[in-house]
Coordinates of N, CA and C in Angstrom, one line a residue:
X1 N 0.8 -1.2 0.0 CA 0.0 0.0 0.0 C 0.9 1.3 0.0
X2 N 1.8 1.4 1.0 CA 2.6 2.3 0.9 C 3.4 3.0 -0.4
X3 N 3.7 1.2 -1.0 CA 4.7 1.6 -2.0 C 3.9 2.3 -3.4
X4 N 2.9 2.1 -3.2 CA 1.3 2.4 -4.2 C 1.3 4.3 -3.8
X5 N 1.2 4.0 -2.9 CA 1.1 5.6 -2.2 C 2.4 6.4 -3.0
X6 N 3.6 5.8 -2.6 CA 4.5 7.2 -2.7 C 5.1 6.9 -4.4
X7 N 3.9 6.0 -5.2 CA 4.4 5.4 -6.7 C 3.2 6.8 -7.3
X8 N 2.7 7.1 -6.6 CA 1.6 8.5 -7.2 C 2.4 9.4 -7.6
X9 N 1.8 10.3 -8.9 CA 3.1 11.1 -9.2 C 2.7 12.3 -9.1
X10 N 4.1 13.2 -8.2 CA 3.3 14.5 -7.6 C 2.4 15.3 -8.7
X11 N 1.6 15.7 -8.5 CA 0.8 16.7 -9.5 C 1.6 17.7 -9.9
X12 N 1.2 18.7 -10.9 CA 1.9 19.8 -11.7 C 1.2 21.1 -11.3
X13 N 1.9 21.7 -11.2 CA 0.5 23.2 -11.1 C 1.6 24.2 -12.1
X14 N 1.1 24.8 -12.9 CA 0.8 25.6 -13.8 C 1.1 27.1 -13.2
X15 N 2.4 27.9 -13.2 CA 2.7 29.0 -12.4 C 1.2 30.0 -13.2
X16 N 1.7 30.9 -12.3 CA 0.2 31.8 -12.7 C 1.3 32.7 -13.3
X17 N 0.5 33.4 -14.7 CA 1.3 34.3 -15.7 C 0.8 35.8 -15.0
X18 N 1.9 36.7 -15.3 CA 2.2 38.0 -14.3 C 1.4 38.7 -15.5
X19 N 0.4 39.2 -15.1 CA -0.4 40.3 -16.4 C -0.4 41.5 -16.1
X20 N 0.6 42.1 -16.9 CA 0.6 43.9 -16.7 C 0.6 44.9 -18.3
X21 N 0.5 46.3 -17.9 CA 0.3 46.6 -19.0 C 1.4 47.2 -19.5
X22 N 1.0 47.7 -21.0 CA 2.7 48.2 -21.5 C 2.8 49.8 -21.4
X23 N 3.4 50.6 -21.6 CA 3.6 52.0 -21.2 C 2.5 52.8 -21.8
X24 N 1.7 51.9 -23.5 CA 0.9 52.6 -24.0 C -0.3 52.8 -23.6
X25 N -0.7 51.3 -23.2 CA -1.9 50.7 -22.2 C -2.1 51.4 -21.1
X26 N -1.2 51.5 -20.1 CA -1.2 52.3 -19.1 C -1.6 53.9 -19.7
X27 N -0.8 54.2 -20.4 CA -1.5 55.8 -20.5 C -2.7 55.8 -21.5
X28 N -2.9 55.5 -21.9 CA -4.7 55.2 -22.2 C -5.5 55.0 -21.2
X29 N -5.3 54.3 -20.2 CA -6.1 54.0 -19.1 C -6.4 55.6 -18.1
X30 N -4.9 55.9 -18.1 CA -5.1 57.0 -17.3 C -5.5 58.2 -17.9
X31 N -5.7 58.3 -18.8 CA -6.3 59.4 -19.5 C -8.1 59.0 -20.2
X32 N -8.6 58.0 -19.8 CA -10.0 57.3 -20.2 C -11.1 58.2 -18.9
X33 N -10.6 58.2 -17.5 CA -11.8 59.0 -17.0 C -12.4 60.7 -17.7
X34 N -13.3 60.7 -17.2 CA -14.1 61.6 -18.1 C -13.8 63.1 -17.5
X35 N -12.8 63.8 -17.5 CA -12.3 65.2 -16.6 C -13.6 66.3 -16.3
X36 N -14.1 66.2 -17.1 CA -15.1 66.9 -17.1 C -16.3 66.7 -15.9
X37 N -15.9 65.2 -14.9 CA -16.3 64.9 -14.1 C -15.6 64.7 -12.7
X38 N -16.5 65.0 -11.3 CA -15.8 65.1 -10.0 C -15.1 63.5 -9.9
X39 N -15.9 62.8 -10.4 CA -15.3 61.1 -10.7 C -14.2 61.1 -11.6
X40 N -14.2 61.4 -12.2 CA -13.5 61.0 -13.5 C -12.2 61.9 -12.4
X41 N -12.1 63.0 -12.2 CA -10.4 63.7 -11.9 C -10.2 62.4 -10.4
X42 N -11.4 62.6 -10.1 CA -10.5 61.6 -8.7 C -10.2 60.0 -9.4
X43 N -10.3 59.6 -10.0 CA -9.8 58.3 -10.9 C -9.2 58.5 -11.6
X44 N -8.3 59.7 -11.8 CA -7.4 59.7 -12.8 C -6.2 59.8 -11.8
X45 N -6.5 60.7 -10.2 CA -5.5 60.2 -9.6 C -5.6 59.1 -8.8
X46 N -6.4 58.4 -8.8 CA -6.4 56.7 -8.5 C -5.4 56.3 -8.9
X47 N -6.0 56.3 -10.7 CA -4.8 55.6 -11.4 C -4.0 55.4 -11.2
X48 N -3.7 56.5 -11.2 CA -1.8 57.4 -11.1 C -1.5 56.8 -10.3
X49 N -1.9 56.4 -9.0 CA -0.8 56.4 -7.8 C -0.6 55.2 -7.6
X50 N -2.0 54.1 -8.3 CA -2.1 52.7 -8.5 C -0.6 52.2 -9.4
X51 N -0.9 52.9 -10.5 CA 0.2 52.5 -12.0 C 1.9 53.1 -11.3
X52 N 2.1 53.8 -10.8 CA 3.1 55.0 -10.4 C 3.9 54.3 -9.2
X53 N 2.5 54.3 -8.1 CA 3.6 54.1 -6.8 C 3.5 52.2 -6.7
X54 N 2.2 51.5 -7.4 CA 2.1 50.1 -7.7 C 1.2 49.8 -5.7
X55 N 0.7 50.6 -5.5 CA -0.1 50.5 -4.3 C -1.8 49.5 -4.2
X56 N -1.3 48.7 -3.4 CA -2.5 47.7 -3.4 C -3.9 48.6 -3.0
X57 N -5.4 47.9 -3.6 CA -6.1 48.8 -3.0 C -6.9 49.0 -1.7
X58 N -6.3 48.0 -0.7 CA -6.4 48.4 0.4 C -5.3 49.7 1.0
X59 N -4.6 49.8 0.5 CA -3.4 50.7 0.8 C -4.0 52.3 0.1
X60 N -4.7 51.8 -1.3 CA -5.2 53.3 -1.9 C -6.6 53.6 -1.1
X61 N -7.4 53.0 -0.7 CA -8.5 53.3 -0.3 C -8.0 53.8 1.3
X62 N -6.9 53.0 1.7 CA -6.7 54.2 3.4 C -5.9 55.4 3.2
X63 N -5.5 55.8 2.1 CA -4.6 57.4 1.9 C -5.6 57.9 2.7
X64 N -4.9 58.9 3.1 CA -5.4 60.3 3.9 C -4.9 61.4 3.2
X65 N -5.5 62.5 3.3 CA -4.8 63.6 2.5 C -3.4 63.9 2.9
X66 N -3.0 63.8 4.1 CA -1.6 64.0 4.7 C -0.4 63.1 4.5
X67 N -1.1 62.2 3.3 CA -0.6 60.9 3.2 C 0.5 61.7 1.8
X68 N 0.1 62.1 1.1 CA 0.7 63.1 0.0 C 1.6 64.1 0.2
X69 N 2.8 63.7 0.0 CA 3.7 64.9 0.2 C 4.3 65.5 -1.0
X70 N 4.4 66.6 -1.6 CA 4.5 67.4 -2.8 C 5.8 68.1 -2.8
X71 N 6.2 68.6 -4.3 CA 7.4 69.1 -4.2 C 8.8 68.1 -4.1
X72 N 9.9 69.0 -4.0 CA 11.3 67.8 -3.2 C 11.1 66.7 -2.8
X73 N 11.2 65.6 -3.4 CA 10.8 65.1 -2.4 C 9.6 63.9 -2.3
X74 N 9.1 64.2 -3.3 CA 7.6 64.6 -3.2 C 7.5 62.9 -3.0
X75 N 6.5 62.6 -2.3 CA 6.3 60.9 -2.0 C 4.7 60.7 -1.3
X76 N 4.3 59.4 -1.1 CA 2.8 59.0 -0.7 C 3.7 58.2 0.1
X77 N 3.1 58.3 1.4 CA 3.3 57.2 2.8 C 2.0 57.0 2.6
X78 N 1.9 55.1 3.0 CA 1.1 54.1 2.8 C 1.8 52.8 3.9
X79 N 0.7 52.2 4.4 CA 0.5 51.4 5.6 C 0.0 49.9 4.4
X80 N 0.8 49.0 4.7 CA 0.7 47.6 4.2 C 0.7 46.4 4.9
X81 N 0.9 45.7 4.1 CA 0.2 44.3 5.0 C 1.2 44.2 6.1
X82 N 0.9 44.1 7.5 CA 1.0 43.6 8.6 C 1.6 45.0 8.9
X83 N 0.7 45.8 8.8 CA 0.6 47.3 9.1 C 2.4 47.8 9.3
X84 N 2.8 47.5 8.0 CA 4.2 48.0 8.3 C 3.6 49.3 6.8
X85 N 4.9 50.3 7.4 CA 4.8 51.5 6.9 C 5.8 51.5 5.6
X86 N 5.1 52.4 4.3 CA 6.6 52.8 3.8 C 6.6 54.0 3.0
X87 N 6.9 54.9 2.4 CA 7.1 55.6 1.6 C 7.3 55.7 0.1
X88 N 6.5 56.3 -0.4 CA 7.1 55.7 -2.3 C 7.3 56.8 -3.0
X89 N 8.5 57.0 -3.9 CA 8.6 58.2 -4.9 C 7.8 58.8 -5.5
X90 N 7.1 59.7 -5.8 CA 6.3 60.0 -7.0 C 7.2 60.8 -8.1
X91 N 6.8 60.1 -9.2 CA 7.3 61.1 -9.9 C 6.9 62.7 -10.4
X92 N 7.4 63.6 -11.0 CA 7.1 64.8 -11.7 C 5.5 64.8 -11.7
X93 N 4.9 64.1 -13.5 CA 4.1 63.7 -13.8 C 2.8 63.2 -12.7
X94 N 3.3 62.2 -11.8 CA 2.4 62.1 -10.8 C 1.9 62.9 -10.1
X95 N 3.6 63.7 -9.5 CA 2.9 65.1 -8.4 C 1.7 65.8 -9.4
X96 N 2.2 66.1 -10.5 CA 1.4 66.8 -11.0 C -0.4 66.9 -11.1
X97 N -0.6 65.9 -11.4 CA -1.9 65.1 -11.4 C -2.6 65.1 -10.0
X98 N -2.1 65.1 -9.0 CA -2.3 65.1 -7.8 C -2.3 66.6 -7.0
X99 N -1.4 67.3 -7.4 CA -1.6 68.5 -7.2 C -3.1 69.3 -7.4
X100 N -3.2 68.4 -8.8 CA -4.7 69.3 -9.3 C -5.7 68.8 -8.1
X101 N -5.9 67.6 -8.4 CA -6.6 66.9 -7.6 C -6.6 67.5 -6.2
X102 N -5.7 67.5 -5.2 CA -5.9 68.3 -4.0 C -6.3 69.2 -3.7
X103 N -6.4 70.1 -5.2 CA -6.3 71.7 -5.1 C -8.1 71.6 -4.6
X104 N -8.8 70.8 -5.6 CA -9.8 70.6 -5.6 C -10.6 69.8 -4.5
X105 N -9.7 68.4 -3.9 CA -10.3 68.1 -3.0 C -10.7 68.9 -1.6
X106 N -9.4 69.7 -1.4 CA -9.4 70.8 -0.2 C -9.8 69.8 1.0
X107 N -9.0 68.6 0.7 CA -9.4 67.8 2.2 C -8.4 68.6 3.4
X108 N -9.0 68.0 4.9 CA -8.2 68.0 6.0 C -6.7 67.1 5.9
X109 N -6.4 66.8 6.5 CA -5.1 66.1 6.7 C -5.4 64.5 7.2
X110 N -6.5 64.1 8.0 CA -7.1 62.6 7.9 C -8.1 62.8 7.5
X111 N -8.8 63.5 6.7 CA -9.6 63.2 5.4 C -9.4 62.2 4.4
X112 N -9.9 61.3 3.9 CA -10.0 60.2 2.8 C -9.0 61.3 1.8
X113 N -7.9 60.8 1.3 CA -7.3 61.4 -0.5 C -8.5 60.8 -1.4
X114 N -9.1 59.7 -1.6 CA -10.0 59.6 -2.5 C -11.4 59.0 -1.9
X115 N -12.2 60.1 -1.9 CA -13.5 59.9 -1.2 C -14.2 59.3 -2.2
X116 N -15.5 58.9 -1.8 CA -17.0 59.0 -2.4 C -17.9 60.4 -2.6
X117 N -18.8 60.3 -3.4 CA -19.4 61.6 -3.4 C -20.0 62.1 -2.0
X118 N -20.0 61.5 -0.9 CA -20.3 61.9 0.5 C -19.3 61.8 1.4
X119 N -18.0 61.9 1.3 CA -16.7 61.9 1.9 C -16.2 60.6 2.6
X120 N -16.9 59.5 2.5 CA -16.6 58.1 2.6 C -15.1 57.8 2.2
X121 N -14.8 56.6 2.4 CA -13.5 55.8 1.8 C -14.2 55.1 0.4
X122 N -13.5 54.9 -0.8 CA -14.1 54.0 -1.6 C -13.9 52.8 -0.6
X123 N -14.5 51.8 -1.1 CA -14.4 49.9 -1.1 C -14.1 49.1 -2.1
X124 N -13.1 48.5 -1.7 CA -12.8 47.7 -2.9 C -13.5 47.5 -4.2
X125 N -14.6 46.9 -3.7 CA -15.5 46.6 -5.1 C -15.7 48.0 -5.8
X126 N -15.7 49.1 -5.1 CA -15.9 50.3 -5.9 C -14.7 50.8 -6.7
X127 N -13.5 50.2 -6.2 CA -12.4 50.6 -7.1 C -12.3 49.7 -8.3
X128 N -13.2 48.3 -7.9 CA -12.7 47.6 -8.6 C -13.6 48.1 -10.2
X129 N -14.6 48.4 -9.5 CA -16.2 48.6 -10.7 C -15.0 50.0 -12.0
X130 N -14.6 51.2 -11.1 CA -14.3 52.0 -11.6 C -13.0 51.9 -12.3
X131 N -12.1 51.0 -12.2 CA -10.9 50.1 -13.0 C -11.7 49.5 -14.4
X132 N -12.4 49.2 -14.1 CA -13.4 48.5 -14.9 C -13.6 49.2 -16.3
X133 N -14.7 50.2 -15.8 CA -15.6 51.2 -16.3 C -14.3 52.3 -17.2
X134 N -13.2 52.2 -16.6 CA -12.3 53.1 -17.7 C -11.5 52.2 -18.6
X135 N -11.2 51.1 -18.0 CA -10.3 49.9 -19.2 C -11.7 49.7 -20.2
X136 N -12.4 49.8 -20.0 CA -13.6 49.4 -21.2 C -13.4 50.9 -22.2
X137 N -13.6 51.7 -21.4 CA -13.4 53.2 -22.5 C -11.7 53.5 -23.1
X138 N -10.6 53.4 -22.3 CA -9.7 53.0 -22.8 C -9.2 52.2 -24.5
X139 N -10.1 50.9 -24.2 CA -9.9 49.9 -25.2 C -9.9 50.6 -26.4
X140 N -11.1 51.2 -26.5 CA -11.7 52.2 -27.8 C -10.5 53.0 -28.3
X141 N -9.3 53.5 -27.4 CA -7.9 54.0 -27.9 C -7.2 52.7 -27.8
X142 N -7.1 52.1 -27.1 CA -5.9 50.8 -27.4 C -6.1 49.7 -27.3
X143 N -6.8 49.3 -28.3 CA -7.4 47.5 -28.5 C -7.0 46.9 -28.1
X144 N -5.5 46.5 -27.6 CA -4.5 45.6 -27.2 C -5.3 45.2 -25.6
X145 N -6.0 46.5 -24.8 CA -6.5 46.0 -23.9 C -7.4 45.3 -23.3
X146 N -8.1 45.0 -24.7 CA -9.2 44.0 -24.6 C -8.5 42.4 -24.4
X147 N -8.1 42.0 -24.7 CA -7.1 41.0 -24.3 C -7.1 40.9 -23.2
X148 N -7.0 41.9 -21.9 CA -6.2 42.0 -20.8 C -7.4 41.6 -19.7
X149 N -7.2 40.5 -18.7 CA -8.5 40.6 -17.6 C -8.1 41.7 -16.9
X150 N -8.5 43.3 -16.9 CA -8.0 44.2 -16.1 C -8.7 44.3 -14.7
X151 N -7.8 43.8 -13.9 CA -8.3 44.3 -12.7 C -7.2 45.1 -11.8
X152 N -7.5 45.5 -10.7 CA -6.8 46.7 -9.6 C -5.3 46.0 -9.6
X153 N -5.2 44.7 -9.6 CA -3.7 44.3 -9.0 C -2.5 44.4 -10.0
X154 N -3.9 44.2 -11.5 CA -2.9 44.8 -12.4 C -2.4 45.9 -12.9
X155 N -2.6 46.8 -12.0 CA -2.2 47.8 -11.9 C -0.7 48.1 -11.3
X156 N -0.9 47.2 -10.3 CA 0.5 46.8 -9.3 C 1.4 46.2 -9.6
X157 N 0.8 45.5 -10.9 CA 2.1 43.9 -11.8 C 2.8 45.1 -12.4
X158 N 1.5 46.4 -13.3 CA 2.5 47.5 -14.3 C 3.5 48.0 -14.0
X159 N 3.5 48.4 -12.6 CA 4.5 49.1 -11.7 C 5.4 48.3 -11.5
X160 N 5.8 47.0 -11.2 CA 6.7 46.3 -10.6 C 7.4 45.9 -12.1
X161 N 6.8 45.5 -13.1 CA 7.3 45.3 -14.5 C 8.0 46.9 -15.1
X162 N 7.4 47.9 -15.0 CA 7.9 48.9 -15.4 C 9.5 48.8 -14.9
X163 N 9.2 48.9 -13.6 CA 10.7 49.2 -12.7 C 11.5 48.2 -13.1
X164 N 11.2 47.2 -13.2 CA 12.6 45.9 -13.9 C 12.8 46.3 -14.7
X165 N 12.0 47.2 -15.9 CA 12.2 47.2 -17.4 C 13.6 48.3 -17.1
X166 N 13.1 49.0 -16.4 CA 14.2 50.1 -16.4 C 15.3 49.8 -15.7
X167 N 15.4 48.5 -15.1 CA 16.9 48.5 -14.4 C 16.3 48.4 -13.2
X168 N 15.8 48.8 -12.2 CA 15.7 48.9 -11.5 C 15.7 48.5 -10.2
X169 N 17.0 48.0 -9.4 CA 17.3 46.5 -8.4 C 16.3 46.1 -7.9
X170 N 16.3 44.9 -7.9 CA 15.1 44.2 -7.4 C 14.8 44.1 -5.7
X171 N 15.6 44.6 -5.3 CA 15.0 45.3 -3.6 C 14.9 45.9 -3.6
X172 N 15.3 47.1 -4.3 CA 14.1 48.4 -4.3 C 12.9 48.2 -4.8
X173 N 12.8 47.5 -5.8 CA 11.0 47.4 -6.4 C 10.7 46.3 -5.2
X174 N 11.6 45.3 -4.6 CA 10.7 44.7 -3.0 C 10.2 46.0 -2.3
X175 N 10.8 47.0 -1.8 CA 10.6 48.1 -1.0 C 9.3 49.0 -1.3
X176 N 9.8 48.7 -3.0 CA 8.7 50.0 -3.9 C 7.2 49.3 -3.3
X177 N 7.1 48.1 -3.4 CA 5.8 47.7 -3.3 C 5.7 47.1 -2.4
X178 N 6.5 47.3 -1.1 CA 5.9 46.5 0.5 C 6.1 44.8 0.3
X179 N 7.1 44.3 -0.4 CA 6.9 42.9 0.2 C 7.8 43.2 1.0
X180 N 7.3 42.0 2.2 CA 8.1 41.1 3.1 C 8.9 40.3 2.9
X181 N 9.2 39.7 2.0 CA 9.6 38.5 1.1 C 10.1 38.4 -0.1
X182 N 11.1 38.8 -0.7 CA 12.0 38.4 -1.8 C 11.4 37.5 -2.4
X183 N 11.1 36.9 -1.9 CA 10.6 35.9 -3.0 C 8.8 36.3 -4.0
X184 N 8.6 37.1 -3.5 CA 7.6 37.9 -4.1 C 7.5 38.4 -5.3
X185 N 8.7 39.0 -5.4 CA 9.0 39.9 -6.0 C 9.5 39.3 -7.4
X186 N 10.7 38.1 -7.1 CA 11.2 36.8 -7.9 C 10.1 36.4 -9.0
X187 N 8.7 36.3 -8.8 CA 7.3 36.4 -9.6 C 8.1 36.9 -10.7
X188 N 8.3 38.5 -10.8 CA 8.3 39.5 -11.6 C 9.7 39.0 -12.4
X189 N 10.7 38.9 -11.7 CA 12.0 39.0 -12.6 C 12.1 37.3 -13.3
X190 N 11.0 36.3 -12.8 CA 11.1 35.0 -13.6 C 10.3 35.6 -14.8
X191 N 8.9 36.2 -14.6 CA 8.1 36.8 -16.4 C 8.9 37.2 -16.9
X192 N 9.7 38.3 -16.2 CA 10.7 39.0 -17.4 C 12.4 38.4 -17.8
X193 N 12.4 37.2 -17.5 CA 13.5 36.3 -18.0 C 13.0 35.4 -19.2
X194 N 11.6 34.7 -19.2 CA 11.1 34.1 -20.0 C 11.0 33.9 -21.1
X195 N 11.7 33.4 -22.3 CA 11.5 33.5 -23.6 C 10.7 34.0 -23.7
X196 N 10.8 34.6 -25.2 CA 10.1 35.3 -26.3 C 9.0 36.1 -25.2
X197 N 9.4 37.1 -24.4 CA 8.5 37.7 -23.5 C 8.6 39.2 -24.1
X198 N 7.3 39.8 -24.1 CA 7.3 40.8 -25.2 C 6.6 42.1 -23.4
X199 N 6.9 42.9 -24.1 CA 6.4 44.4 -23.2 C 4.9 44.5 -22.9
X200 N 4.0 43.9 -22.1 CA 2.4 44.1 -21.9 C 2.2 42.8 -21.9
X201 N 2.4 41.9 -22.3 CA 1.9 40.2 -22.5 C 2.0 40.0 -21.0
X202 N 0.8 38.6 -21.1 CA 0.9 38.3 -20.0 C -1.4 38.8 -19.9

């Protein structure tokens, strides 16, 4: 019986493929909310800080306005899994977007950075609906993203694929995105070792 037992042959599992977008995908995405709307500008800095700083969206839905720091400098502190703290660059481009945005939010300092239309926190599912609702208008400028199951995390894969593309050591993009674990991160630099692996696939 025994020898029956360990004569079974271990099963296979199938690594899960890293799906992110390519530089063009991404800026279609972020330019798809509708400006002309109080939703659409607060989603376009969603985006941004989702694609930019690669922040999960438990981590985007607890920003506080004091969570934004502008200028020199300029960076978003964010609270991650097993409430450890970190800091993340923003770039130029980002501040920028975000600047507007604040101008207009006129929040307090623990004020939600991205409320609801009644000064709530979004909820997941609501970020997830509004990720949604702009990769569908998006597509209409970059077909390529119909292909893509776009959800919030792939927003996160963009950011951590971005930074490898650019060089970028792979414990800083641990740092950039709060893992605990190196081995996390290893995900990202096995996609981007993989034959015939093209820029957005996945």
């Amino acid at each position: 019986m025994i020898q029956r037992v360990l004569a079974i042959p271990t099963k296979r599992f199938d690594k899960a493929t890293v799906s992110f977008l390519s530089a063009e995908e991404a800026a279609a995405l972020i330019d798809a909310p509708d400006l002309q709307r109080w939703e659409g500008r607060r989603d376009r800095a969603m985006l941004v800080l989702a694609l930019q700083a690669g922040l999960r969206v438990s981590e985007l839905i607890g920003l506080d306005c004091a969570d934004v720091v502008l200028g020199t400098g300029g960076h978003v502190r964010c609270e991650g899994k097993g409430r450890r703290q970190r800091a993340v660059p923003l770039t130029n481009s980002a501040q920028q977007v975000l600047r507007v945005w604040m101008a207009e939010r006129a929040g307090r300092a623990g004020d939600p950075l991205l409320p609801t239309r009644t000064g709530r926190r979004l909820s997941p599912d609501a970020v997830e609906r509004r990720v949604a609702i702009h990769a569908a208008t998006a597509t209409k400028r970059c077909p390529s993203l119909q292909a893509k199951k776009l959800h919030p995390h792939v927003l996160r894969h963009s950011c951590a694929m971005s930074l490898l593309q650019a060089r970028v050591d792979v414990a800083v993009i641990a740092l950039w995105l709060g893992h605990a674990d190196m081995r996390s991160t290893d995900a990202y630099v096995q996609h981007w070792a993989s034959p015939g692996i093209v820029e957005g696939s996945g």
